[in-house]
mmCIF file of C-alpha atoms and ligand atoms in Angstrom:
data_model
loop_
_atom_site.group_PDB
_atom_site.id
_atom_site.type_symbol
_atom_site.label_atom_id
_atom_site.label_comp_id
_atom_site.label_asym_id
_atom_site.label_seq_id
_atom_site.Cartn_x
_atom_site.Cartn_y
_atom_site.Cartn_z
ATOM 1 C CA MET A 11 0.000 0.000 0.000
ATOM 2 C CA ARG A 12 1.192 3.525 -0.773
ATOM 3 C CA VAL A 13 -0.399 6.581 0.745
ATOM 4 C CA TYR A 14 0.058 9.937 -0.940
ATOM 5 C CA PHE A 15 -0.179 12.727 1.632
ATOM 6 C CA ASP A 16 1.785 15.345 -0.283
ATOM 7 C CA ASN A 17 -0.954 17.148 -2.182
ATOM 8 C CA ALA A 18 0.421 20.605 -1.376
ATOM 9 C CA ALA A 19 3.535 19.685 -3.393
ATOM 10 C CA THR A 20 1.500 18.375 -6.284
ATOM 11 C CA THR A 21 -1.643 16.367 -6.973
ATOM 12 C CA PRO A 22 -2.294 13.315 -9.136
ATOM 13 C CA LEU A 23 -3.968 14.023 -12.465
ATOM 14 C CA SER A 24 -7.652 13.164 -12.336
ATOM 15 C CA GLU A 25 -9.007 10.561 -14.767
ATOM 16 C CA GLU A 26 -11.349 13.071 -16.404
ATOM 17 C CA VAL A 27 -8.468 15.473 -16.953
ATOM 18 C CA THR A 28 -6.326 12.716 -18.460
ATOM 19 C CA ALA A 29 -9.192 11.837 -20.813
ATOM 20 C CA THR A 30 -9.648 15.486 -21.835
ATOM 21 C CA MET A 31 -5.934 15.860 -22.527
ATOM 22 C CA LEU A 32 -5.721 12.597 -24.495
ATOM 23 C CA GLU A 33 -8.620 13.687 -26.621
ATOM 24 C CA ALA A 34 -6.907 17.036 -27.253
ATOM 25 C CA MET A 35 -3.663 15.231 -28.152
ATOM 26 C CA ARG A 36 -5.518 13.149 -30.718
ATOM 27 C CA GLN A 37 -7.709 15.864 -32.173
ATOM 28 C CA LEU A 38 -6.075 19.222 -31.644
ATOM 29 C CA TYR A 39 -2.887 19.158 -33.652
ATOM 30 C CA GLY A 40 -3.192 22.393 -35.608
ATOM 31 C CA ASN A 41 -1.185 25.469 -34.737
ATOM 32 C CA PRO A 42 -3.617 27.893 -33.087
ATOM 33 C CA SER A 43 -2.014 30.773 -34.983
ATOM 34 C CA SER A 44 -2.824 29.156 -38.341
ATOM 35 C CA ILE A 45 -5.916 30.402 -40.073
ATOM 36 C CA HIS A 46 -6.973 27.048 -41.558
ATOM 37 C CA ALA A 47 -9.568 24.738 -40.012
ATOM 38 C CA GLU A 48 -7.103 22.720 -37.886
ATOM 39 C CA GLY A 49 -5.627 25.908 -36.467
ATOM 40 C CA ARG A 50 -9.005 27.489 -35.812
ATOM 41 C CA LYS A 51 -10.143 24.391 -33.962
ATOM 42 C CA VAL A 52 -7.234 24.652 -31.541
ATOM 43 C CA ARG A 53 -7.682 28.413 -31.170
ATOM 44 C CA ALA A 54 -11.325 27.801 -30.265
ATOM 45 C CA ALA A 55 -10.322 25.205 -27.635
ATOM 46 C CA ILE A 56 -7.857 27.621 -26.045
ATOM 47 C CA GLU A 57 -10.428 30.396 -25.938
ATOM 48 C CA GLN A 58 -13.000 28.018 -24.463
ATOM 49 C CA ALA A 59 -10.504 27.146 -21.734
ATOM 50 C CA ARG A 60 -9.788 30.825 -21.085
ATOM 51 C CA LYS A 61 -13.500 31.548 -20.846
ATOM 52 C CA LYS A 62 -13.894 28.784 -18.275
ATOM 53 C CA VAL A 63 -11.006 29.995 -16.119
ATOM 54 C CA ALA A 64 -12.300 33.583 -16.319
ATOM 55 C CA ARG A 65 -15.795 32.470 -15.328
ATOM 56 C CA TYR A 66 -14.625 30.583 -12.234
ATOM 57 C CA LEU A 67 -12.674 33.624 -11.062
ATOM 58 C CA GLY A 68 -15.244 36.300 -11.879
ATOM 59 C CA ALA A 69 -12.742 37.758 -14.360
ATOM 60 C CA SER A 70 -13.179 38.806 -17.944
ATOM 61 C CA ILE A 71 -11.629 36.717 -20.710
ATOM 62 C CA GLY A 72 -9.026 39.351 -21.546
ATOM 63 C CA GLU A 73 -7.661 39.204 -18.000
ATOM 64 C CA ILE A 74 -6.476 35.561 -18.151
ATOM 65 C CA PHE A 75 -3.115 34.606 -19.673
ATOM 66 C CA PHE A 76 -1.867 31.029 -19.789
ATOM 67 C CA THR A 77 1.672 30.424 -18.550
ATOM 68 C CA SER A 78 3.912 27.503 -17.619
ATOM 69 C CA GLY A 79 2.767 27.596 -13.981
ATOM 70 C CA GLY A 80 2.854 29.474 -10.716
ATOM 71 C CA THR A 81 6.544 30.309 -10.866
ATOM 72 C CA GLU A 82 6.257 32.030 -14.222
ATOM 73 C CA SER A 83 3.065 33.849 -13.262
ATOM 74 C CA ASN A 84 4.610 35.224 -10.079
ATOM 75 C CA ASN A 85 7.763 36.301 -11.923
ATOM 76 C CA MET A 86 5.632 37.988 -14.549
ATOM 77 C CA ALA A 87 3.633 39.975 -11.996
ATOM 78 C CA LEU A 88 6.558 41.103 -9.865
ATOM 79 C CA LYS A 89 9.025 41.939 -12.612
ATOM 80 C CA GLY A 90 6.331 43.394 -14.865
ATOM 81 C CA ALA A 91 5.062 45.692 -12.123
ATOM 82 C CA VAL A 92 8.524 47.145 -11.572
ATOM 83 C CA ARG A 93 9.497 47.315 -15.238
ATOM 84 C CA ASP A 94 6.237 48.623 -16.690
ATOM 85 C CA LEU A 95 4.155 50.182 -13.922
ATOM 86 C CA GLY A 96 6.714 52.276 -12.086
ATOM 87 C CA ILE A 97 6.467 50.246 -8.874
ATOM 88 C CA GLN A 98 9.263 51.434 -6.561
ATOM 89 C CA ARG A 99 8.447 49.437 -3.440
ATOM 90 C CA ILE A 100 7.058 45.945 -2.848
ATOM 91 C CA ILE A 101 5.783 44.911 0.558
ATOM 92 C CA THR A 102 5.837 41.169 1.114
ATOM 93 C CA SER A 103 6.355 38.585 3.867
ATOM 94 C CA PRO A 104 9.200 36.242 4.791
ATOM 95 C CA THR A 105 6.956 33.195 4.339
ATOM 96 C CA GLU A 106 6.335 33.633 0.605
ATOM 97 C CA HIS A 107 7.297 30.910 -1.862
ATOM 98 C CA PRO A 108 10.857 31.098 -3.285
ATOM 99 C CA CYS A 109 9.396 32.014 -6.686
ATOM 100 C CA VAL A 110 8.307 35.282 -5.069
ATOM 101 C CA LEU A 111 11.210 35.814 -2.657
ATOM 102 C CA ASN A 112 13.988 35.153 -5.187
ATOM 103 C CA PRO A 113 12.723 37.534 -7.898
ATOM 104 C CA LEU A 114 12.192 40.118 -5.149
ATOM 105 C CA ALA A 115 15.783 39.688 -3.936
ATOM 106 C CA ASN A 116 16.982 40.376 -7.482
ATOM 107 C CA LEU A 117 14.675 43.357 -7.846
ATOM 108 C CA GLU A 118 16.093 44.700 -4.591
ATOM 109 C CA ASN A 119 19.610 44.449 -6.049
ATOM 110 C CA THR A 120 18.516 46.656 -8.906
ATOM 111 C CA GLY A 121 16.963 49.340 -6.727
ATOM 112 C CA THR A 122 13.390 48.294 -5.861
ATOM 113 C CA LYS A 123 12.645 48.757 -2.180
ATOM 114 C CA ILE A 124 11.518 45.495 -0.596
ATOM 115 C CA GLU A 125 9.865 45.645 2.817
ATOM 116 C CA MET A 126 8.802 42.713 4.988
ATOM 117 C CA VAL A 127 5.569 42.870 6.922
ATOM 118 C CA THR A 128 5.554 41.341 10.392
ATOM 119 C CA ILE A 129 3.978 37.925 10.748
ATOM 120 C CA ASP A 130 3.062 36.153 13.962
ATOM 121 C CA GLN A 131 3.873 32.649 15.181
ATOM 122 C CA LYS A 132 0.961 31.193 13.264
ATOM 123 C CA GLY A 133 2.180 32.788 10.035
ATOM 124 C CA ARG A 134 -0.580 35.426 10.054
ATOM 125 C CA VAL A 135 0.124 38.847 8.590
ATOM 126 C CA ASP A 136 0.031 41.694 11.108
ATOM 127 C CA PHE A 137 -2.443 44.011 9.373
ATOM 128 C CA GLU A 138 -1.572 46.944 11.637
ATOM 129 C CA ASP A 139 2.063 46.662 10.627
ATOM 130 C CA LEU A 140 1.006 46.447 6.976
ATOM 131 C CA GLU A 141 -1.066 49.584 7.374
ATOM 132 C CA ARG A 142 1.879 51.387 8.992
ATOM 133 C CA LEU A 143 4.144 50.370 6.121
ATOM 134 C CA LEU A 144 1.582 51.453 3.546
ATOM 135 C CA GLU A 145 1.104 54.835 5.231
ATOM 136 C CA LYS A 146 4.822 55.596 4.963
ATOM 137 C CA GLU A 147 5.540 57.641 1.855
ATOM 138 C CA ASN A 148 7.864 55.367 -0.011
ATOM 139 C CA GLY A 149 7.070 55.565 -3.696
ATOM 140 C CA LYS A 150 4.582 53.705 -5.846
ATOM 141 C CA THR A 151 3.853 50.485 -3.991
ATOM 142 C CA MET A 152 2.674 46.968 -4.640
ATOM 143 C CA VAL A 153 1.830 44.422 -1.943
ATOM 144 C CA SER A 154 2.648 40.785 -2.687
ATOM 145 C CA LEU A 155 1.198 38.360 -0.154
ATOM 146 C CA MET A 156 0.241 34.742 -0.697
ATOM 147 C CA HIS A 157 -3.355 33.634 -0.171
ATOM 148 C CA ALA A 158 -2.364 30.421 1.627
ATOM 149 C CA ASN A 159 1.047 29.306 2.701
ATOM 150 C CA ASN A 160 2.233 26.103 1.029
ATOM 151 C CA GLU A 161 4.025 24.734 4.099
ATOM 152 C CA ILE A 162 1.690 25.561 6.962
ATOM 153 C CA GLY A 163 -1.597 26.401 5.213
ATOM 154 C CA THR A 164 -2.186 29.728 6.991
ATOM 155 C CA LEU A 165 -4.706 31.792 5.012
ATOM 156 C CA ILE A 166 -4.922 35.542 4.635
ATOM 157 C CA ASP A 167 -8.233 37.390 4.396
ATOM 158 C CA LEU A 168 -8.022 38.551 0.775
ATOM 159 C CA ASP A 169 -10.994 40.919 1.104
ATOM 160 C CA ARG A 170 -9.434 42.728 4.038
ATOM 161 C CA LEU A 171 -6.077 42.816 2.282
ATOM 162 C CA SER A 172 -7.623 44.121 -0.897
ATOM 163 C CA GLU A 173 -9.531 46.866 0.944
ATOM 164 C CA LEU A 174 -6.421 47.989 2.773
ATOM 165 C CA CYS A 175 -4.306 48.097 -0.395
ATOM 166 C CA HIS A 176 -7.064 49.889 -2.252
ATOM 167 C CA SER A 177 -7.492 52.519 0.479
ATOM 168 C CA GLN A 178 -3.752 53.207 0.419
ATOM 169 C CA GLY A 179 -3.480 53.283 -3.369
ATOM 170 C CA ALA A 180 -1.224 50.213 -3.550
ATOM 171 C CA LEU A 181 -1.398 47.502 -6.186
ATOM 172 C CA LEU A 182 -1.988 43.940 -4.973
ATOM 173 C CA HIS A 183 -0.436 40.704 -6.175
ATOM 174 C CA SER A 184 -1.391 37.467 -4.469
ATOM 175 C CA ASP A 185 0.243 34.098 -5.026
ATOM 176 C CA THR A 186 -2.941 32.031 -5.066
ATOM 177 C CA VAL A 187 -1.268 28.834 -6.275
ATOM 178 C CA GLN A 188 -2.330 26.875 -3.186
ATOM 179 C CA THR A 189 -5.911 28.141 -3.176
ATOM 180 C CA ILE A 190 -7.150 28.296 -6.778
ATOM 181 C CA GLY A 191 -9.803 25.587 -7.131
ATOM 182 C CA HIS A 192 -9.827 25.056 -3.344
ATOM 183 C CA ILE A 193 -11.051 28.375 -1.905
ATOM 184 C CA PRO A 194 -13.472 30.615 -3.822
ATOM 185 C CA ILE A 195 -11.963 33.797 -5.238
ATOM 186 C CA ASP A 196 -14.076 36.311 -7.112
ATOM 187 C CA VAL A 197 -12.087 39.164 -8.599
ATOM 188 C CA SER A 198 -15.281 40.963 -9.584
ATOM 189 C CA LYS A 199 -15.858 41.473 -5.844
ATOM 190 C CA THR A 200 -12.314 41.450 -4.454
ATOM 191 C CA LYS A 201 -10.079 43.954 -6.176
ATOM 192 C CA ILE A 202 -6.755 42.317 -6.977
ATOM 193 C CA HIS A 203 -4.334 43.327 -9.701
ATOM 194 C CA PHE A 204 -2.440 40.071 -10.200
ATOM 195 C CA LEU A 205 -3.004 36.500 -9.129
ATOM 196 C CA SER A 206 -1.413 33.262 -10.134
ATOM 197 C CA GLY A 207 -2.628 29.701 -10.581
ATOM 198 C CA SER A 208 -0.994 26.361 -11.277
ATOM 199 C CA ALA A 209 -2.899 23.371 -12.663
ATOM 200 C CA HIS A 210 -0.909 20.687 -10.857
ATOM 201 C CA LYS A 211 -2.168 21.885 -7.480
ATOM 202 C CA PHE A 212 -5.763 20.988 -8.408
ATOM 203 C CA HIS A 213 -5.351 17.646 -10.208
ATOM 204 C CA GLY A 214 -4.358 19.194 -13.519
ATOM 205 C CA PRO A 215 -1.126 18.840 -15.472
ATOM 206 C CA LYS A 216 2.282 20.101 -14.364
ATOM 207 C CA GLY A 217 3.928 22.890 -16.321
ATOM 208 C CA THR A 218 0.671 24.762 -16.975
ATOM 209 C CA GLY A 219 -0.755 27.717 -15.136
ATOM 210 C CA PHE A 220 -2.213 31.141 -15.630
ATOM 211 C CA ILE A 221 -1.945 34.681 -14.459
ATOM 212 C CA TYR A 222 -4.900 36.964 -13.889
ATOM 213 C CA ILE A 223 -4.013 40.561 -14.715
ATOM 214 C CA ASN A 224 -6.664 43.149 -13.935
ATOM 215 C CA ASN A 225 -7.652 44.934 -17.131
ATOM 216 C CA GLU A 226 -6.660 48.335 -15.710
ATOM 217 C CA ILE A 227 -3.053 47.107 -15.846
ATOM 218 C CA ALA A 228 -0.985 47.248 -19.027
ATOM 219 C CA LEU A 229 2.192 45.193 -19.027
ATOM 220 C CA LYS A 230 4.695 44.748 -21.826
ATOM 221 C CA PRO A 231 5.374 41.207 -23.136
ATOM 222 C CA PHE A 232 6.988 38.879 -20.619
ATOM 223 C CA ILE A 233 8.306 36.538 -23.330
ATOM 224 C CA GLU A 234 8.937 38.235 -26.660
ATOM 225 C CA GLY A 235 8.284 36.630 -29.997
ATOM 226 C CA GLY A 236 4.971 35.962 -31.714
ATOM 227 C CA SER A 237 1.718 37.535 -30.662
ATOM 228 C CA GLN A 238 0.353 34.618 -28.648
ATOM 229 C CA GLU A 239 -1.515 35.301 -25.395
ATOM 230 C CA ARG A 240 -2.333 38.755 -26.717
ATOM 231 C CA ASN A 241 1.319 39.590 -27.056
ATOM 232 C CA MET A 242 2.082 38.918 -23.408
ATOM 233 C CA ARG A 243 3.746 35.545 -23.704
ATOM 234 C CA ALA A 244 5.075 34.460 -27.049
ATOM 235 C CA GLY A 245 5.398 30.818 -28.083
ATOM 236 C CA THR A 246 3.000 28.222 -29.472
ATOM 237 C CA GLU A 247 0.471 27.524 -26.766
ATOM 238 C CA ASN A 248 0.590 24.403 -24.589
ATOM 239 C CA ILE A 249 -2.808 23.272 -25.830
ATOM 240 C CA TYR A 250 -2.875 19.969 -23.929
ATOM 241 C CA GLY A 251 -1.874 21.639 -20.706
ATOM 242 C CA ILE A 252 -4.382 24.438 -21.208
ATOM 243 C CA THR A 253 -7.325 22.103 -21.925
ATOM 244 C CA GLY A 254 -6.277 19.955 -18.956
ATOM 245 C CA LEU A 255 -6.046 22.990 -16.682
ATOM 246 C CA ALA A 256 -9.519 24.201 -17.626
ATOM 247 C CA LYS A 257 -11.044 20.751 -17.074
ATOM 248 C CA ALA A 258 -9.279 20.358 -13.728
ATOM 249 C CA LEU A 259 -10.451 23.805 -12.597
ATOM 250 C CA GLU A 260 -14.005 23.030 -13.625
ATOM 251 C CA LEU A 261 -13.968 19.801 -11.593
ATOM 252 C CA ALA A 262 -12.327 21.510 -8.632
ATOM 253 C CA CYS A 263 -14.841 24.376 -8.572
ATOM 254 C CA GLU A 264 -17.943 22.296 -9.284
ATOM 255 C CA ASN A 265 -17.028 19.796 -6.529
ATOM 256 C CA ARG A 266 -15.322 22.232 -4.199
ATOM 257 C CA GLU A 267 -17.634 21.983 -1.197
ATOM 258 C CA GLU A 268 -17.831 18.199 -1.298
ATOM 259 C CA ARG A 269 -14.045 17.869 -1.640
ATOM 260 C CA ARG A 270 -13.468 20.409 1.119
ATOM 261 C CA ARG A 271 -15.786 18.597 3.527
ATOM 262 C CA HIS A 272 -14.079 15.280 2.864
ATOM 263 C CA VAL A 273 -10.581 16.694 3.326
ATOM 264 C CA GLU A 274 -11.647 18.589 6.467
ATOM 265 C CA GLU A 275 -12.978 15.384 7.984
ATOM 266 C CA LEU A 276 -9.764 13.503 7.240
ATOM 267 C CA ARG A 277 -7.667 16.288 8.678
ATOM 268 C CA ALA A 278 -9.783 16.592 11.851
ATOM 269 C CA CYS A 279 -9.608 12.835 12.381
ATOM 270 C CA PHE A 280 -5.823 12.874 11.862
ATOM 271 C CA ILE A 281 -5.369 15.763 14.321
ATOM 272 C CA ARG A 282 -7.535 14.073 16.931
ATOM 273 C CA GLN A 283 -5.696 10.783 16.732
ATOM 274 C CA LEU A 284 -2.267 12.387 16.696
ATOM 275 C CA GLU A 285 -3.168 14.284 19.868
ATOM 276 C CA GLU A 286 -4.596 11.181 21.500
ATOM 277 C CA ASN A 287 -1.737 8.835 20.715
ATOM 278 C CA PHE A 288 1.491 10.759 20.543
ATOM 279 C CA GLU A 289 3.583 12.558 23.094
ATOM 280 C CA ASP A 290 4.019 16.328 22.858
ATOM 281 C CA ILE A 291 2.539 16.850 19.385
ATOM 282 C CA GLN A 292 2.280 20.397 18.068
ATOM 283 C CA PHE A 293 0.829 21.815 14.882
ATOM 284 C CA ASN A 294 2.419 24.643 12.937
ATOM 285 C CA GLY A 295 0.513 27.585 11.510
ATOM 286 C CA ASP A 296 -3.063 28.679 12.123
ATOM 287 C CA TYR A 297 -4.217 25.055 12.044
ATOM 288 C CA ASP A 298 -7.347 25.583 14.170
ATOM 289 C CA GLY A 299 -8.107 29.044 12.801
ATOM 290 C CA SER A 300 -8.014 30.329 9.251
ATOM 291 C CA CYS A 301 -6.158 27.731 7.243
ATOM 292 C CA LEU A 302 -6.264 25.633 4.138
ATOM 293 C CA PRO A 303 -8.090 22.376 4.957
ATOM 294 C CA LYS A 304 -5.724 20.246 2.880
ATOM 295 C CA THR A 305 -2.543 21.174 4.743
ATOM 296 C CA LEU A 306 -1.360 20.033 8.158
ATOM 297 C CA SER A 307 2.150 20.734 9.410
ATOM 298 C CA VAL A 308 2.873 18.499 12.396
ATOM 299 C CA SER A 309 5.763 19.065 14.754
ATOM 300 C CA PHE A 310 7.136 16.036 16.597
ATOM 301 C CA PRO A 311 9.325 16.359 19.688
ATOM 302 C CA PRO A 312 13.073 15.965 19.233
ATOM 303 C CA SER A 313 14.204 12.372 19.393
ATOM 304 C CA PRO A 314 16.682 10.206 17.506
ATOM 305 C CA ARG A 315 13.706 8.175 16.257
ATOM 306 C CA SER A 316 12.059 11.142 14.561
ATOM 307 C CA GLU A 317 15.268 12.376 12.919
ATOM 308 C CA LEU A 318 14.715 10.632 9.581
ATOM 309 C CA LEU A 319 10.959 10.693 9.781
ATOM 310 C CA VAL A 320 10.128 11.684 6.197
ATOM 311 C CA LEU A 321 12.520 9.038 4.873
ATOM 312 C CA ASN A 322 11.144 6.379 7.217
ATOM 313 C CA LEU A 323 7.594 7.266 6.238
ATOM 314 C CA ASP A 324 8.560 6.870 2.598
ATOM 315 C CA ILE A 325 10.062 3.450 3.300
ATOM 316 C CA ALA A 326 6.812 2.529 5.075
ATOM 317 C CA GLY A 327 4.826 3.523 1.945
ATOM 318 C CA ILE A 328 3.806 7.056 2.933
ATOM 319 C CA SER A 329 4.623 10.188 0.973
ATOM 320 C CA ALA A 330 4.729 13.331 3.075
ATOM 321 C CA SER A 331 7.074 16.239 3.119
ATOM 322 C CA GLY A 332 9.501 17.875 5.521
ATOM 323 C CA GLY A 333 9.045 21.587 5.098
ATOM 324 C CA SER A 334 8.535 22.086 1.376
ATOM 325 C CA ALA A 335 9.701 19.969 -1.538
ATOM 326 C CA CYS A 336 12.979 21.406 -2.671
ATOM 327 C CA SER A 337 13.863 21.342 -6.358
ATOM 328 C CA SER A 338 17.004 19.288 -5.706
ATOM 329 C CA GLY A 339 14.960 16.676 -3.818
ATOM 330 C CA ALA A 340 17.052 17.272 -0.704
ATOM 331 C CA GLU A 341 15.383 18.196 2.545
ATOM 332 C CA THR A 342 16.610 21.609 3.509
ATOM 333 C CA GLY A 343 15.606 23.765 6.453
ATOM 334 C CA SER A 344 12.394 25.663 6.043
ATOM 335 C CA HIS A 345 12.426 29.455 5.735
ATOM 336 C CA VAL A 346 8.725 29.409 6.654
ATOM 337 C CA LEU A 347 9.226 27.502 9.910
ATOM 338 C CA ASP A 348 12.213 29.740 10.688
ATOM 339 C CA ALA A 349 10.091 32.847 10.050
ATOM 340 C CA ILE A 350 7.375 31.700 12.452
ATOM 341 C CA LYS A 351 10.082 30.801 14.959
ATOM 342 C CA THR A 352 9.338 27.123 15.474
ATOM 343 C CA ASP A 353 11.728 25.164 17.667
ATOM 344 C CA PRO A 354 14.435 23.949 15.246
ATOM 345 C CA SER A 355 15.129 20.856 17.344
ATOM 346 C CA ARG A 356 11.615 19.530 16.667
ATOM 347 C CA LYS A 357 10.799 17.567 13.533
ATOM 348 C CA ALA A 358 8.181 19.095 11.230
ATOM 349 C CA VAL A 359 6.338 16.987 8.702
ATOM 350 C CA ARG A 360 3.773 18.383 6.293
ATOM 351 C CA PHE A 361 0.891 16.055 5.540
ATOM 352 C CA SER A 362 -1.405 17.335 2.800
ATOM 353 C CA PHE A 363 -4.596 15.698 1.629
ATOM 354 C CA SER A 364 -6.895 15.499 -1.355
ATOM 355 C CA HIS A 365 -10.378 14.122 -2.003
ATOM 356 C CA TYR A 366 -8.731 10.899 -3.212
ATOM 357 C CA ASN A 367 -7.457 10.129 0.304
ATOM 358 C CA THR A 368 -9.449 7.919 2.661
ATOM 359 C CA LYS A 369 -10.018 7.313 6.354
ATOM 360 C CA GLU A 370 -8.272 3.925 5.939
ATOM 361 C CA GLU A 371 -5.176 5.756 4.754
ATOM 362 C CA ILE A 372 -5.272 7.971 7.851
ATOM 363 C CA ASP A 373 -5.419 4.835 10.034
ATOM 364 C CA PHE A 374 -2.565 3.244 8.092
ATOM 365 C CA VAL A 375 -0.359 6.315 8.542
ATOM 366 C CA LEU A 376 -1.139 6.493 12.269
ATOM 367 C CA GLU A 377 -0.215 2.819 12.720
ATOM 368 C CA LYS A 378 3.087 3.357 10.925
ATOM 369 C CA LEU A 379 3.794 6.520 12.905
ATOM 370 C CA LYS A 380 3.362 4.548 16.118
ATOM 371 C CA THR A 381 6.493 2.592 15.229
ATOM 372 C CA MET A 382 8.463 5.757 14.522
ATOM 373 C CA VAL A 383 7.715 8.417 17.124
ATOM 374 C CA ALA A 384 7.169 8.567 20.869
ATOM 375 C CA LEU A 385 3.741 7.425 22.024
ATOM 376 C CA LYS A 386 1.870 8.856 24.982
ATOM 377 C CA THR A 387 2.659 6.646 27.926
ATOM 378 C CA VAL A 388 -1.003 5.978 28.625
ATOM 379 C CA ALA A 389 -1.694 5.103 24.997
ATOM 380 C CA ALA A 390 1.387 2.901 24.808
ATOM 381 C CA LYS A 391 0.167 0.533 27.550
HETATM 382 N N1 PLP B 404 3.589 29.349 -5.161
HETATM 383 C C1 PLP B 404 3.249 28.452 -4.235
HETATM 384 C C2 PLP B 404 2.585 28.909 -2.973
HETATM 385 C C3 PLP B 404 3.492 27.086 -4.451
HETATM 386 O O1 PLP B 404 3.134 26.198 -3.520
HETATM 387 C C4 PLP B 404 4.112 26.692 -5.659
HETATM 388 C C5 PLP B 404 4.438 25.273 -5.911
HETATM 389 O O2 PLP B 404 5.002 24.585 -5.085
HETATM 390 C C6 PLP B 404 4.448 27.680 -6.594
HETATM 391 C C7 PLP B 404 4.162 28.989 -6.311
HETATM 392 C C8 PLP B 404 5.105 27.321 -7.885
HETATM 393 O O3 PLP B 404 4.175 26.818 -8.811
HETATM 394 P P1 PLP B 404 4.672 25.946 -10.063
HETATM 395 O O4 PLP B 404 5.141 24.636 -9.518
HETATM 396 O O5 PLP B 404 3.471 25.805 -10.927
HETATM 397 O O6 PLP B 404 5.746 26.725 -10.734
#
């Protein structure tokens, strides 16, 4: 038996999405820029997909641009805002994803002012500090704050954030990679300038995503070449990825409540049993407050037995993650756990769920964990 509890890193492709993509691979071979029938057919499929994504976000069609994923979308927003919109300062947080923090570090080297808002021990943004930063006269400003953290699941109130940015005349970018398809977002009600999505976080294909750019914003091309994606991102479109993304988003949004309930139940059951059975368990982030239901970061007390926990879980047939999945595959320290000042001697494991997971899998993981970490003395009898 293998149990996949690493759905914040990526999700398995759903059967319906696979079928949609296979069909596109068989049928949609024309170049969407060609004017003949084969080309027009592919163009129509791309525009159908765009329409679907726009509809689920409350956006207009012209505000959605397909990209290669969350990393590209975030780069596009941050670098584009500085290059084309005269943004002089970006306020962000130390718990953002590296595909936000690294571009920002480079922008800082070339003169953009980067300011970090204070976050608390649950990873929540201190709105008073944000307001203070915004009130300081410091040039044309954009705020870049993620909707949900990928390691600990802490959520920000996007409406409150949007209102604050709006009242202070700042642009707003939100890395919504962890929440698109999971938490409703309606840009016709919540004013946001940029947000990013990635299909592989909601059972779509890897290497495909999108950026929402509010139609008041005019950026120059991010990738130069042909006039694809209305000149914003040149290159023949990833038609199979795009059709897969739209199908996956449709399934995620149409079944959102049902999936959320299921995942919430699994998570609550896991939390309860961890607390009942194991010694000195802690949870990182705002786990009992405003958080993403799929993500649970568990902190085990220091012990030689928990040292290689993620590896031992893998050997026992369980995929989870220590901190976040690093591109080299190595487990490095977590900048998120450092930023929320967790005890570095404890062992953090991120378990993240999807609607494909079951209660039996939760029981299986708990049984395996019992052989790996310290049990409560009463439970161990
Ligand atoms: N932002 C967050 C919060 C993420 O969790 C991820 C993926 O791990 C990304 C951005 C990057 O997305 P992608 O893998 O599509 O480039």
